[in-house]
Amino acid sequence: MFFAEKKVRRRALSRAAAVGALCFALSFSCAAGAQAAAGEFGSNRYTRPMAQSRPLQGYDLTGYTLLLENDVLAVYWRPQVGGLRVMDQRSGYVWGTMAEDKPENLNQKWSAIANSMVVIEAFDGEGKTVRAGAAEENLRCEASGNGIQVRAEWPEWQIGFSFSLELEENGLTFSLEDETIREEGAYRLANVTFAPFFGAVWGDSLPGYVFVPDGCGALIRFLSPRQYLTGYAKRIYGEDLGIDAINSSFVGAANTVTPEQPATLPLFGMVHGEGQNAYLAVADRGEEYGTIVAEPAGLVCDYTRANIRFVYRQLYEQPVSRVGVGVQTVQPRRNEVNPGITYYFLTGEEAGYCGMAKAYRSLLEGQGVLSGGGLAGDVPVRLDFLAADVEKRFFGTSVLIATSEELMERAAEELRSFGIRGLQLGLLGWQKGGLNGCDKTAAAKRTVYGKLSSLEGGEKKWLALSPFSAVEGQFDKRSEGAISLSQELIVKKVTDRAGEEEDWPGNICYLKPDKALAAMMNQTEELVPEGWGQLLLQDMNLLYGEYLTGREKSRSEVLAEIQETVNAVSQRCEGLLLTRPNSYLFGAMDGYDQIPMTNSQFLYETDTVPFLQMVLSGSVELYAPYGNLNFYSVSDVLKMADYNTSPTWLLTEVDNYELRNTASAKLFSTRYEDWKERIRETCLVVCQILEQTRGQRFLNRRVPEDGVVVNEYEKGVVYVNYHATVKQVDGMELPGESAVYVERLNEDGN
């Protein structure tokens, strides 16, 4: 594997212009065995090339009436079907719901749903779900200024509400005020979706794709209809564990399949012709009750479509006996959602997932969440050490010290002597009792090595806290355990490969949000004055309501409390890392820990794209998954250079055989002595690329062929060749398994 730095003139990517080329070889002992077949680079773990297409025309405006207009967009509607059209006046392209009032490939019910600008689902008196759109006399629009007021009614269900459309620059916003909702009969509002088929494409009739924020980012290309069993439907910010079912019915699912990744961003996008027409839809109100839905052609109907469904009520299991028997019951209290979603329209070169990433980053910068050019110094490389964990003995338990303080100091000194700059140490399981044995709400004054002061005198470390999740024995179930809407303790069962419930270390339980946040704040106030102001907060993508009778706390209220507490922690800390946080915490973090490097690999997902990295690069530190836990192949190392992400490792002093009776028994290879040479090799070559892109915005991405990537930054370009063979791109010859940074020279040659 080769990594190189070159300088060339802008737009003149020739080998003759290269100066000061630096090459470094990475020779893993298992490189030959780890080399993936070339066909892997055409899988959905990577990004595929984008085909160019003829200019697209969009929908016809015949029968549609103009409602709103500015210099960029014009909004039309057709009252007979409640349909919507939006013309991008920069290109003349017309977006819409359905091309026809009654498409031949949809029945009457689905035609009405597909055309309508608003669709609801409701529960009848027996808890069954019904769905319908609104049109004709049941949908009344009044335009005024830059907005439209719409009243939608479903008389047969005695449900109705008002919502608005507002036009601003290149955005169209749908919003609904809950106070306008009318429920007068036996039916109860379940979900609301604005324009569920907006931009929907029949089969592969148009080139393009849907973007969803699955993992680091995923594309669902428009393909001919296929027989899918399910589509993408993910709650924004993850499931509400207080009401959603959290135990998979698939036997052994936790141990035999790739875990599904939550949606940490409140958005999706659609492209009609790469580099031609696109929109990015961002939920900016009520997103914590939103579900991103993307259904490929062949599932229910032959259209690929995407939307955000806002959840007002759902079913939960109401116990009817002491032995756990329950019945499905409609959530009695309606969620306070007040939803809002804005469609931002992109055209020309910006019409693609890269343009979407830049548009979303611009929104975050405008809100003061992100800023550019904030990174300086050496590229950080983090080594997290497992200090200790609880161990099962013949009688009772004890604590096994997995890493001594002496080993951490020696490892840091040794790796720095190898030339690794920017080295940082992290410590997991440092509290008294170890990783899975500590008291989650106890003071932070005791460690597995003794008093907190016993950590002084050595390397400064990032201390990890996991406030929300625990195993039995780490908290008081009665006073600190979170309660679901079913009035039961929230517990996620841990099963083995046979589907049997594991006794050791026990099921995963969840703390009451206020208890967890109070403990986290107290521990922070104990650690910071003692000089331990660098914190790694895990569990921060968990968001669930508290449903204890008489003391309910909604998901929205919990979100606000988490945001307030994490901001307060951030202000007290020297540095704050968050593990896979939801977007509402981006403004508080200095670094994103364990950033996803792929999607969930659903069958209908065709590409993985580094959308999340493109949004955050240059503003916060990005740390890859642990390089010794399923992320250590040659391709994985190249991905770190490709995705502008720093390496991390989880390490121990002891051999993993000694962890066999601990709660960390599933860690299969963490011994420092086994990994130090790989750490040295990986860091020395990856950092040669990352130090060149450090602090720069990640602007664009191009894939000339499977396994070859061109990433554009503000001051240069990174070329990545995943293949073992030499590839030609932009007049350059890329060695096999290589990453090359090309710096753009100014016109004067400097």
XYZ file of C-alpha atoms in Angstrom, residues 462-465 467-468 516-529 532-538 540 561-578 585 587-590:
51
model
C -9.908 10.730 27.807
C -12.110 9.185 30.498
C -15.208 7.395 29.197
C -18.688 7.695 30.724
C -24.620 7.227 31.544
C -27.744 5.629 30.055
C -28.460 9.379 34.143
C -27.988 13.030 33.253
C -27.696 14.130 36.884
C -25.053 11.470 37.534
C -23.121 12.467 34.399
C -23.144 16.126 35.455
C -22.060 15.292 39.023
C -19.238 13.080 37.796
C -18.065 15.791 35.421
C -17.942 18.316 38.248
C -15.835 15.864 40.255
C -13.426 15.025 37.420
C -12.722 18.435 35.905
C -11.343 20.152 39.052
C -9.496 15.187 34.122
C -11.329 17.485 31.744
C -11.170 15.321 28.618
C -14.306 13.202 28.498
C -15.644 10.582 26.102
C -19.430 10.291 26.425
C -20.942 7.090 25.088
C -25.414 9.770 23.648
C -32.610 17.975 28.881
C -29.889 15.955 27.137
C -28.939 18.919 24.986
C -28.806 21.276 27.979
C -26.745 18.872 30.100
C -24.256 17.978 27.360
C -23.774 21.657 26.556
C -23.090 22.302 30.245
C -20.582 19.425 30.337
C -18.909 20.766 27.195
C -18.454 24.204 28.764
C -16.732 22.673 31.797
C -14.477 20.308 29.841
C -11.182 20.814 28.081
C -12.422 18.516 25.335
C -15.527 16.420 24.669
C -15.835 13.362 22.419
C -19.245 11.845 21.675
C -25.395 17.460 19.945
C -22.479 21.875 18.484
C -21.203 20.555 21.832
C -18.585 18.078 20.618
C -14.921 18.448 19.777
